PDB file of C-alpha atoms in Angstrom:
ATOM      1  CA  UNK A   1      63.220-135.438 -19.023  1.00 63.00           C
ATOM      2  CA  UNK A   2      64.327-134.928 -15.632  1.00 69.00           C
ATOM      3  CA  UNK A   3      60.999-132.629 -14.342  1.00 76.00           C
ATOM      4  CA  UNK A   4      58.259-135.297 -16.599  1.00 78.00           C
ATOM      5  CA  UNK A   5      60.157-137.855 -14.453  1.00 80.00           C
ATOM      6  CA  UNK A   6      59.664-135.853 -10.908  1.00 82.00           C
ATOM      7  CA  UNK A   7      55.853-134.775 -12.003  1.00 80.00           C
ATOM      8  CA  UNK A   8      55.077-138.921 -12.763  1.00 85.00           C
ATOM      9  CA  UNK A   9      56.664-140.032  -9.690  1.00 84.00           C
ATOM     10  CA  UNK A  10      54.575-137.238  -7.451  1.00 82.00           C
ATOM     11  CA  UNK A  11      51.639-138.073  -9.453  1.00 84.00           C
ATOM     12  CA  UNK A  12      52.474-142.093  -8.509  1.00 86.00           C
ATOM     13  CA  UNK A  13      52.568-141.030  -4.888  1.00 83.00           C
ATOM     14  CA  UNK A  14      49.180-138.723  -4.751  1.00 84.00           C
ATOM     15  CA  UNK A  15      47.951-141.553  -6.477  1.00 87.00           C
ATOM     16  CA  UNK A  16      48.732-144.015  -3.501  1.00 85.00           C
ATOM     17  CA  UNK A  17      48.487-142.191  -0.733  1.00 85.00           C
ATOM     18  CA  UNK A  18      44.443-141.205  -2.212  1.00 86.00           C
ATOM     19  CA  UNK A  19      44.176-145.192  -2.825  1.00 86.00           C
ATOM     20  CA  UNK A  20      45.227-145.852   0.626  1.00 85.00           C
ATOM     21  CA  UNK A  21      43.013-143.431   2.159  1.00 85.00           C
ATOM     22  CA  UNK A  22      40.222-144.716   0.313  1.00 85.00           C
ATOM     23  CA  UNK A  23      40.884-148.208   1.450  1.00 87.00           C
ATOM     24  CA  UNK A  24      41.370-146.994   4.955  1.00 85.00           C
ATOM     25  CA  UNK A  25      37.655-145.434   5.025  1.00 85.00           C
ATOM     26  CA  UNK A  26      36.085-148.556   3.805  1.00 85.00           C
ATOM     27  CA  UNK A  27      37.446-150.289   6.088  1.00 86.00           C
ATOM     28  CA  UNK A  28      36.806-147.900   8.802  1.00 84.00           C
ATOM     29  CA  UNK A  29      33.297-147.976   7.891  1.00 83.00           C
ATOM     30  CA  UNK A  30      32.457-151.710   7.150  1.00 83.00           C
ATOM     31  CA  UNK A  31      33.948-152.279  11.229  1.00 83.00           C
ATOM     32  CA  UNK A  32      31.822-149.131  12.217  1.00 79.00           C
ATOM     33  CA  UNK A  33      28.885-151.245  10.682  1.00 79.00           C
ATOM     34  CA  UNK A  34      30.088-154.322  12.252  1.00 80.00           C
ATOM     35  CA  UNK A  35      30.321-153.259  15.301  1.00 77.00           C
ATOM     36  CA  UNK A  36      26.719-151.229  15.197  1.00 74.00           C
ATOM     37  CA  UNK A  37      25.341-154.894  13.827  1.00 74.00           C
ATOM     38  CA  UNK A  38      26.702-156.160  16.501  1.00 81.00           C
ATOM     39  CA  UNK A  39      25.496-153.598  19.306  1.00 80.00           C
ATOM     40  CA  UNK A  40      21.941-153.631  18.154  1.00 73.00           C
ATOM     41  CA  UNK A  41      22.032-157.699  18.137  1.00 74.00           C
ATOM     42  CA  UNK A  42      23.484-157.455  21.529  1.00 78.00           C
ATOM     43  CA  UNK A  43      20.506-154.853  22.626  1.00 76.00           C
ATOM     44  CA  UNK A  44      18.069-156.348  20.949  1.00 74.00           C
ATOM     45  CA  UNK A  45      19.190-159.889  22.881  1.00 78.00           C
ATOM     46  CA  UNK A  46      18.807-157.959  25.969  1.00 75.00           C
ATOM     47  CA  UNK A  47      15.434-156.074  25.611  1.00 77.00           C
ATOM     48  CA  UNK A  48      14.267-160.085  24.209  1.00 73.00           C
ATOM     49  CA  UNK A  49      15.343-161.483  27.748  1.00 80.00           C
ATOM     50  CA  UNK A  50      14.193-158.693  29.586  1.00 77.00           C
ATOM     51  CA  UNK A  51      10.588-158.849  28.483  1.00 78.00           C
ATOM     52  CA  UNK A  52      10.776-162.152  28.334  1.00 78.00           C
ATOM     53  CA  UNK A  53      11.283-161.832  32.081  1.00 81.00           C
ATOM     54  CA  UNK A  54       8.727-159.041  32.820  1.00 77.00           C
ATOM     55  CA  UNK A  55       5.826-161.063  31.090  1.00 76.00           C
ATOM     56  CA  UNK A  56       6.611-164.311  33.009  1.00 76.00           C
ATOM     57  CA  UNK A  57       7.725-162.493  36.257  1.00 71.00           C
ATOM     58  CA  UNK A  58       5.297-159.447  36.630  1.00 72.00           C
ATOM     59  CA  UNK A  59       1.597-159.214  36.449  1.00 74.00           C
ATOM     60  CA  UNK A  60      -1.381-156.736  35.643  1.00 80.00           C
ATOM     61  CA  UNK A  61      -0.444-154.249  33.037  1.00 85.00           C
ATOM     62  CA  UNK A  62       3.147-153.855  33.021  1.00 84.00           C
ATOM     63  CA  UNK A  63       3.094-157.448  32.231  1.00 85.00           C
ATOM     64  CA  UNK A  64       0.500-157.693  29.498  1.00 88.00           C
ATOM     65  CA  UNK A  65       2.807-154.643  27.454  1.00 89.00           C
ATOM     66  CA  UNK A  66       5.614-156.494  27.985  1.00 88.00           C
ATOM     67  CA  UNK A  67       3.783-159.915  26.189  1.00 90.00           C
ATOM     68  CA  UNK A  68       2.373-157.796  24.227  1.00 91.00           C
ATOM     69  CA  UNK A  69       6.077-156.570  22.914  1.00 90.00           C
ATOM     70  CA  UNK A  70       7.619-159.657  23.007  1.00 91.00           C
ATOM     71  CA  UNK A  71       4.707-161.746  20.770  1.00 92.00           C
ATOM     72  CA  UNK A  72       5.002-158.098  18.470  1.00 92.00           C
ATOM     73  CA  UNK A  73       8.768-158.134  18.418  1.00 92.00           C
ATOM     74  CA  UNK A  74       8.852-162.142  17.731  1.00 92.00           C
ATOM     75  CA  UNK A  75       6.466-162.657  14.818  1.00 93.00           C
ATOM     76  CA  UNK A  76       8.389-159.180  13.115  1.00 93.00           C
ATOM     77  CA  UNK A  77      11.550-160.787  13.035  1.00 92.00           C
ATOM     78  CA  UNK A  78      10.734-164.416  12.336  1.00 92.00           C
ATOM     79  CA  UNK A  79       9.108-163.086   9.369  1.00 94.00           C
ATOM     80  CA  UNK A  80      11.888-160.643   7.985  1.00 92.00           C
ATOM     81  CA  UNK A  81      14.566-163.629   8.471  1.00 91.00           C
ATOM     82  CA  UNK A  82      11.777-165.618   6.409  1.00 91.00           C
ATOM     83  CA  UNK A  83      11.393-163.282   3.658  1.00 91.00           C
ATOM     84  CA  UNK A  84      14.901-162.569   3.161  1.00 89.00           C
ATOM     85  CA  UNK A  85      16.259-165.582   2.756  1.00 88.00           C
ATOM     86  CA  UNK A  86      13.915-166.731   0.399  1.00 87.00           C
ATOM     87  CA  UNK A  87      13.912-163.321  -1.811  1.00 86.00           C
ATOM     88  CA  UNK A  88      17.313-164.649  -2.640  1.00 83.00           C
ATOM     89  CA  UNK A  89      15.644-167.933  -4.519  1.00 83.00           C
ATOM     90  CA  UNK A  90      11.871-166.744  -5.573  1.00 83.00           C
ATOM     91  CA  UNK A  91      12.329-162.846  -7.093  1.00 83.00           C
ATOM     92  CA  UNK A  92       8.818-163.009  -6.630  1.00 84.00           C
ATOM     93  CA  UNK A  93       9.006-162.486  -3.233  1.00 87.00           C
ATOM     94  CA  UNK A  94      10.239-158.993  -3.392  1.00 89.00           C
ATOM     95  CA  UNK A  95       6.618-157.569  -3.584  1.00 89.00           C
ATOM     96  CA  UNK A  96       6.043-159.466  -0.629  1.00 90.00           C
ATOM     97  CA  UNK A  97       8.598-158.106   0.916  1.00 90.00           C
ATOM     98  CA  UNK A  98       7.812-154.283   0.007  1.00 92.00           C
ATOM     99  CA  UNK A  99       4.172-155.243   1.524  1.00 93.00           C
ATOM    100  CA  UNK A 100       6.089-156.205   4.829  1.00 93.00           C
ATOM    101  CA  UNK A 101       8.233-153.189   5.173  1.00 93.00           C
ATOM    102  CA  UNK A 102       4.949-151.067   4.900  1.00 94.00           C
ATOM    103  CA  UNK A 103       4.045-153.564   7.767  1.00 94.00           C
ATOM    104  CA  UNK A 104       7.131-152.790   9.604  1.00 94.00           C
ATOM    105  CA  UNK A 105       6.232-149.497   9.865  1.00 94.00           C
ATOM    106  CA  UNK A 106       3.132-149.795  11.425  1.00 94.00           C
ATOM    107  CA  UNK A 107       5.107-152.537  13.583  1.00 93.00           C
ATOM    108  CA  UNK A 108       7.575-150.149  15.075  1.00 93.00           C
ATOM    109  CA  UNK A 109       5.430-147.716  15.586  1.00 93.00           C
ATOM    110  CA  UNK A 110       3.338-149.806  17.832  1.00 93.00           C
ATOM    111  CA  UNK A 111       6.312-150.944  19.979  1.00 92.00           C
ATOM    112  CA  UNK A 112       7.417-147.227  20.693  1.00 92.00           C
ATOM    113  CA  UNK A 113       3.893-146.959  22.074  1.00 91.00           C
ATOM    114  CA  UNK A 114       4.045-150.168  24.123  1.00 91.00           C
ATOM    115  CA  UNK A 115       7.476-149.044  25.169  1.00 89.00           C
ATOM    116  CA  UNK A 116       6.005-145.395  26.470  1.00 90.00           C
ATOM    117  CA  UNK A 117       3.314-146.960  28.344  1.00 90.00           C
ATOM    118  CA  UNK A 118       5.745-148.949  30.005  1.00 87.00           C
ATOM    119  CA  UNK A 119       6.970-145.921  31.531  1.00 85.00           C
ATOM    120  CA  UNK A 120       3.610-144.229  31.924  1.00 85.00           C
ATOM    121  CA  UNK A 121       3.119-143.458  35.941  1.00 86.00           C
ATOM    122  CA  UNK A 122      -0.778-143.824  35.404  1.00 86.00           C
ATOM    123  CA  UNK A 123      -1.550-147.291  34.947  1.00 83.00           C
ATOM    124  CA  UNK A 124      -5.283-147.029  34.774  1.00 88.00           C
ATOM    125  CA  UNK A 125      -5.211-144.627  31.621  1.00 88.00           C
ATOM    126  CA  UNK A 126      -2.785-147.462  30.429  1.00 88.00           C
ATOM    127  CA  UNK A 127      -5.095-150.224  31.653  1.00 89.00           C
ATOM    128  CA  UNK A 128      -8.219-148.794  29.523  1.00 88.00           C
ATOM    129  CA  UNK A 129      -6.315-148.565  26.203  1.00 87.00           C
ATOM    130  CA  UNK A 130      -4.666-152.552  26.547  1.00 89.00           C
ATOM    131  CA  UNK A 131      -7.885-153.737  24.665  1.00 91.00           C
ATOM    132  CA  UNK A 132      -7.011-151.461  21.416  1.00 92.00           C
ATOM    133  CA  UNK A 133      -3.368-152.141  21.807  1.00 92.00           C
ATOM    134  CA  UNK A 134      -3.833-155.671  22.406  1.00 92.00           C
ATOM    135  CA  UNK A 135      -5.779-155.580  18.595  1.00 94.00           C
ATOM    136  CA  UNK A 136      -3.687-153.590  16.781  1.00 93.00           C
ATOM    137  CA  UNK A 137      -1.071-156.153  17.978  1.00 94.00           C
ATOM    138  CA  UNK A 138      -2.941-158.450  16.979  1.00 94.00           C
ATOM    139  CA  UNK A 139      -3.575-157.017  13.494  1.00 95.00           C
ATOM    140  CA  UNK A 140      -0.191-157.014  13.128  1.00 95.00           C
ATOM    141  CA  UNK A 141       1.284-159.850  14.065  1.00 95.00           C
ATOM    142  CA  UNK A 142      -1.499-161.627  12.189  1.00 95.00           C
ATOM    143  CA  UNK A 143      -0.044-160.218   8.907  1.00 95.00           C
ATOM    144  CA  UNK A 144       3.469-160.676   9.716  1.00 94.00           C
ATOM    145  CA  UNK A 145       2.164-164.153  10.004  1.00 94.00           C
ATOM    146  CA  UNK A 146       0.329-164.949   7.031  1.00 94.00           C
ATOM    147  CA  UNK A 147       3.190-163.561   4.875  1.00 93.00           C
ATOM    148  CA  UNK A 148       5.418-165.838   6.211  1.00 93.00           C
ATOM    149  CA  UNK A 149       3.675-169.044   6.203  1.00 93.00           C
ATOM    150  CA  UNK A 150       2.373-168.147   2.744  1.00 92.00           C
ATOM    151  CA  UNK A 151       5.958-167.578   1.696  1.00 91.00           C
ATOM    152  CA  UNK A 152       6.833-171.057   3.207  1.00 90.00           C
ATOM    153  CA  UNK A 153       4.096-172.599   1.487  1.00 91.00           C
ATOM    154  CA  UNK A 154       5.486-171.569  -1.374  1.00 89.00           C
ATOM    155  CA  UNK A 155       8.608-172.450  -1.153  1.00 88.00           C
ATOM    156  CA  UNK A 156       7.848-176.004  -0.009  1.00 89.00           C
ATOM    157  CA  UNK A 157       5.680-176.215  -3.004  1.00 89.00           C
ATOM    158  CA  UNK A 158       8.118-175.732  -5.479  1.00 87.00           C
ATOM    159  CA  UNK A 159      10.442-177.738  -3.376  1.00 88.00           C
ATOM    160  CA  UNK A 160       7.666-180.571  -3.788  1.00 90.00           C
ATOM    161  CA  UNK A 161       6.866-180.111  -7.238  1.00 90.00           C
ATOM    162  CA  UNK A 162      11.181-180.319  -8.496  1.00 90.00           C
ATOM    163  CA  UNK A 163      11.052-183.171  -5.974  1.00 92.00           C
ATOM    164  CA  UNK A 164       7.911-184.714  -7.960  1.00 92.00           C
ATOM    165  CA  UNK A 165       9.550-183.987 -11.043  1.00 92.00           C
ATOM    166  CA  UNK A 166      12.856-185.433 -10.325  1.00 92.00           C
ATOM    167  CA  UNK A 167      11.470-188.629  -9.333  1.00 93.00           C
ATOM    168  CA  UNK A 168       9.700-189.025 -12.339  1.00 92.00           C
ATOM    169  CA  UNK A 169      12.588-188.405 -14.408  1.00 93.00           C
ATOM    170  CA  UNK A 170      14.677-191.177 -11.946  1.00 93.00           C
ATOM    171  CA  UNK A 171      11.810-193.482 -12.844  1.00 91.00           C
ATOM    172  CA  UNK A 172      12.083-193.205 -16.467  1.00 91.00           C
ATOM    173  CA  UNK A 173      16.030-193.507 -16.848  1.00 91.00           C
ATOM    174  CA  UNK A 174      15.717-196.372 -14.226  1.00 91.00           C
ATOM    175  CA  UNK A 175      13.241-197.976 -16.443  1.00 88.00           C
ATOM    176  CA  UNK A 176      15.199-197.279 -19.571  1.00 90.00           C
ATOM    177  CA  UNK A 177      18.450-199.036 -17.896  1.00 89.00           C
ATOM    178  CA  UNK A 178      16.517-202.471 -17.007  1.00 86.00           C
ATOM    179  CA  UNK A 179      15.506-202.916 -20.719  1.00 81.00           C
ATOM    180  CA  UNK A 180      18.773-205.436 -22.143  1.00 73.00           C
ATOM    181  CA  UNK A 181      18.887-207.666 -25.085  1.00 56.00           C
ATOM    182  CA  UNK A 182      18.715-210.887 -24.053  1.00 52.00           C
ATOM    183  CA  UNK A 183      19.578-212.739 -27.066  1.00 50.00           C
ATOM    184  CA  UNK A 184      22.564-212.803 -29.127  1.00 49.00           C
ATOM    185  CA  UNK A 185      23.469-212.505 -32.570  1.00 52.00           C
ATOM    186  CA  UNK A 186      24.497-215.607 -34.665  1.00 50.00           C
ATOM    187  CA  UNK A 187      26.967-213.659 -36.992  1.00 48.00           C
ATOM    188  CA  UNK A 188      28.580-211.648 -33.977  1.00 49.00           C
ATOM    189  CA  UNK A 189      29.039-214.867 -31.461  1.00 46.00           C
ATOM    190  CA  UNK A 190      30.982-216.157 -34.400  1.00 50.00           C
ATOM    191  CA  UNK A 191      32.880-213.632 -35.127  1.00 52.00           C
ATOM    192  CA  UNK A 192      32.494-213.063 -38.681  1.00 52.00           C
ATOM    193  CA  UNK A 193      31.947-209.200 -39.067  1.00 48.00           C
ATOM    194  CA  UNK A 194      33.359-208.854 -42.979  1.00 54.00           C
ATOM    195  CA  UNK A 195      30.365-206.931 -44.753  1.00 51.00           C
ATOM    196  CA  UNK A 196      30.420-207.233 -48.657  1.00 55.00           C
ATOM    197  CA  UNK A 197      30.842-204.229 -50.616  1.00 55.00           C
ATOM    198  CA  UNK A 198      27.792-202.453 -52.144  1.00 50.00           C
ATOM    199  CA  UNK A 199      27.088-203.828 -55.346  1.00 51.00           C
ATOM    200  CA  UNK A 200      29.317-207.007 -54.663  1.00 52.00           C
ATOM    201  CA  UNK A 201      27.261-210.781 -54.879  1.00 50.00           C
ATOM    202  CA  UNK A 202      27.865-213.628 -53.745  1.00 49.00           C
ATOM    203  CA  UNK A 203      30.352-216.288 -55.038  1.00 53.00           C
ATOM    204  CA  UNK A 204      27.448-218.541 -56.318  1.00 53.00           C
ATOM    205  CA  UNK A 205      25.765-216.237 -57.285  1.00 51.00           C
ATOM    206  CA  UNK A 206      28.155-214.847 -59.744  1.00 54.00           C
ATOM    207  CA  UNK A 207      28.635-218.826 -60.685  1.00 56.00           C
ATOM    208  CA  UNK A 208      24.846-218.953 -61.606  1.00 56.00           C
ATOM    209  CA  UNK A 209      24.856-215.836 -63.487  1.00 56.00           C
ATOM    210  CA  UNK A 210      27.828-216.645 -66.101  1.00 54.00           C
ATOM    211  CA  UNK A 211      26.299-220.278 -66.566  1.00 56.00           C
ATOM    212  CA  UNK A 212      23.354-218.473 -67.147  1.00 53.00           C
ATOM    213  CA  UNK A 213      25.197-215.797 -69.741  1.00 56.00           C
ATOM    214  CA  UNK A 214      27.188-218.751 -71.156  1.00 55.00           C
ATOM    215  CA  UNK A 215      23.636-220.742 -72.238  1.00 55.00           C
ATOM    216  CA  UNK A 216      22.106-217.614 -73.367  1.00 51.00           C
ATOM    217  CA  UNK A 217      24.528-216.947 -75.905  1.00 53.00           C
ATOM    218  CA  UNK A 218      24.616-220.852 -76.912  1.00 51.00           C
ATOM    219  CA  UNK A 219      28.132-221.506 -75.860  1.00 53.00           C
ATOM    220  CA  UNK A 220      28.864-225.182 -74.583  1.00 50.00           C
ATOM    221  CA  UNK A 221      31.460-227.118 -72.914  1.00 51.00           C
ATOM    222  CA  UNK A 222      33.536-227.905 -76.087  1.00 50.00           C
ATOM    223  CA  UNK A 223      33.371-224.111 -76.911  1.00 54.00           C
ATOM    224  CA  UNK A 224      34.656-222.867 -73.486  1.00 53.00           C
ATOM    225  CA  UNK A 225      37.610-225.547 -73.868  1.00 53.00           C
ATOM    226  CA  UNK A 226      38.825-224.307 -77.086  1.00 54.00           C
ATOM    227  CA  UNK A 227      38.592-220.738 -75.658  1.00 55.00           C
ATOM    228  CA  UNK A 228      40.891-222.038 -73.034  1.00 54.00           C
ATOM    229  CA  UNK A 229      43.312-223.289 -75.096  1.00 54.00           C
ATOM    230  CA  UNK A 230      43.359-220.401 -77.066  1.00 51.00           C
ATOM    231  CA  UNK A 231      43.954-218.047 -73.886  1.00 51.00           C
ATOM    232  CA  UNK A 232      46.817-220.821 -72.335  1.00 52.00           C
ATOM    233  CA  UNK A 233      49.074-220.328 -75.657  1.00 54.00           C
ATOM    234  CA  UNK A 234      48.492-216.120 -75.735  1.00 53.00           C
ATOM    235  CA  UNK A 235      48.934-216.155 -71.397  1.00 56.00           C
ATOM    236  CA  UNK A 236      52.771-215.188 -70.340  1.00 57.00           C
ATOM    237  CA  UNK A 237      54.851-218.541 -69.143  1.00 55.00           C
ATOM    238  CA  UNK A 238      55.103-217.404 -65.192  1.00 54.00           C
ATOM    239  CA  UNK A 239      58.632-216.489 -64.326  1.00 53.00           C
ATOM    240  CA  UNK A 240      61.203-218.626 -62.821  1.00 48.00           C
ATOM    241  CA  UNK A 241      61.691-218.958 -59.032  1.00 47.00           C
ATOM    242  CA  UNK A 242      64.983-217.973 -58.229  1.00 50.00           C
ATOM    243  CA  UNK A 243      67.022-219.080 -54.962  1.00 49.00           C
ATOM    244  CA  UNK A 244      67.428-216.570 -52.343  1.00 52.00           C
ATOM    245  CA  UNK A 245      70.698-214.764 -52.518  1.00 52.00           C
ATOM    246  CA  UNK A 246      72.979-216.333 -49.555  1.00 51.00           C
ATOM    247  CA  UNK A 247      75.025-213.081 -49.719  1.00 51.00           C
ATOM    248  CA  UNK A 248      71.843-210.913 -48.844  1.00 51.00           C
ATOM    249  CA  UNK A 249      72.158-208.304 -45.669  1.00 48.00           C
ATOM    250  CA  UNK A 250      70.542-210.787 -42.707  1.00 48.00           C
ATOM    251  CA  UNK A 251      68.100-209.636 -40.783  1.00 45.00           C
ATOM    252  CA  UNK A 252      68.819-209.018 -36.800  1.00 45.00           C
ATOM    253  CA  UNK A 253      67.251-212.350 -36.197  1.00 39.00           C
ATOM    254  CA  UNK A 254      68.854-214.801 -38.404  1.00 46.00           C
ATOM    255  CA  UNK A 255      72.423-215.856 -37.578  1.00 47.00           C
ATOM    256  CA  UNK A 256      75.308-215.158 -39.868  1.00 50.00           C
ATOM    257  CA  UNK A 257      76.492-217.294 -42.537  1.00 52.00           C
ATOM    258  CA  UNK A 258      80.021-218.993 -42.645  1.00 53.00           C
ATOM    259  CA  UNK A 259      81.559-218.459 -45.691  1.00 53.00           C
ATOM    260  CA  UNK A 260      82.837-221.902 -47.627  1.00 51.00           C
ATOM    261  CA  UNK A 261      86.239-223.369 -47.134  1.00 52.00           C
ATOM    262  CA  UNK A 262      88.281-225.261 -49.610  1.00 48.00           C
ATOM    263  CA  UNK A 263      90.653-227.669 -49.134  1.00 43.00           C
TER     264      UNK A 263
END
C-alpha cells in the first residue's frame, strides 16, 4: 500500500509540474505574439508617417514611389479590415476573401519593388519604369477596391432589406393594436354571466311544454286537482322545527350564556 501510495503521489506531481509547463509556454507564446502584433503595428505606423512625409515633402521620383506605396499600402489594409470583419456575419464572404489573399500576394510583392527602387542609386532607370509601376499599382489597388465596396454594398443591403422587413412587420402589429371594440355587451355590462347547461330550457319554456303534454293526453284542471290531493295525503308531514339547544358549544363570536338562578 505504502509504494501504490508513493508511485500516485509522484505521478500527481509529474502530472503538475507537465501542466504547469504547458501553461507557462502558452503563455510565453501568446505575449511573444503580442508583443510581435504590437512591433509590426508600431513599424507599420512608422513606415505610414514616413511616406506619408516623403510624398508630401520630396519631389521627382523618390516621391512618386513613396505615393505610390502609401495609396498601395492604404487601399490593402482598408480592405483586409473590411473583409474581416464582415466574414464574421456573411460566410459568404470567405471566397472573397481567398480572392484577396491571392491579391495580397501580388500586393506585397509590388511594395518590395517600390521599396528597392527607393534605394536604387540610378534614378533614371527608376524614372523609366514609374509608368509600369504606377499601373500595376493601379491594377491593384483597383481590385482591393472593388472588393471592398462590393462587400459594403452588400452588407448595407441586407442591412436595408432586415430594416425594410422590420418595418413592415412594426406596421402590421401597430395596425393590429389600433383595432378595439368599441361597443359593449348588454349581458356582460350587467353582469349576468350564468350560462344554462346543455340540454337545459328555459323556465317557460318547460311551462309551455307540460301544458302542452297535459292537453295532449286530455287531462284538465279538475283532473290535475284530484292528482294533487292524491299526492298531499301519500307526501311525508315535514318534520318539526325544533329550538336550538341553549347548552350547544358557542361559537368564538357569540357571548356566553348565564346559567338560570332560582330563588
Amino acid at each position: 500500500m505504502g509504494e501504490a501510495a508513493i508511485l500516485i503521489m509522484a505521478l500527481l506531481f509529474f502530472a503538475f509540474v507537465a501542466l504547469g509547463v504547458y501553461a507557462a509556454v502558452k503563455v510565453v507564446k501568446a505575449a511573444k505574439r503580442g508583443v510581435d502584433r504590437t512591433i509590426t503595428q508600431a513599424r507599420r505606423t512608422v513606415e505610414d508617417t514616413t511616406l506619408r512625409a516623403k510624398s508630401y515633402g520630396q519631389g521627382g521620383v523618390s516621391g512618386e514611389l513613396a505615393q505610390l506605396r502609401l495609396s498601395l499600402r492604404t487601399s490593402m489594409r482598408a480592405t483586409q479590415d473590411a473583409l474581416q470583419a464582415g466574414v464574421a456575419e456573411d460566410a459568404s464572404l470567405k471566397e472573397t476573401l481567398d480572392l484577396f489573399r491571392r491579391l495580397s500576394a501580388h500586393g506585397q510583392e509590388l511594395d518590395e519593388d517600390l521599396k528597392r527602387l527607393e534605394r536604387d542609386p540610378d534614378r533614371a532607370r527608376v524614372a523609366a519604369h514609374l509608368t509600369e509601376l504606377r499601373e500595376r499599382t493601379e491594377r491593384i489597388t483597383h481590385s482591393a477596391d472593388s472588393l471592398r465596396w462590393a462587400a459594403r454594398d452588400r452588407a448595407r443591403k441586407f442591412a436595408e432589406d432586415d430594416l425594410s422587413s422590420l418595418s413592415a412587420q412594426i406596421d402590421m402589429e401597430a395596425g393590429a393594436l389600433r383595432h378595439w371594440s368599441g361597443g359593449t355587451d348588454q349581458s356582460s355590462a350587467s353582469g349576468d354571466f350564468s350560462w344554462p347547461e346543455a340540454g337545459a330550457a328555459a323556465p317557460g319554456a318547460e311551462r309551455g311544454q307540460a301544458e302542452s303534454e297535459d292537453r295532449g293526453q286530455g287531462r284538465g284542471p279538475a283532473q290535475d286537482r284530484g292528482r294533487d290531493g292524491a299526492a298531499g295525503r301519500d307526501r311525508q308531514p315535514p318534520p318539526a322545527i325544533t329550538a336550538r339547544d341553549p347548552r350547544r358549544a358557542a361559537y368564538p363570536w357569540e357571548k356566553s350564556t348565564r346559567p338560570e338562578t332560582t330563588n
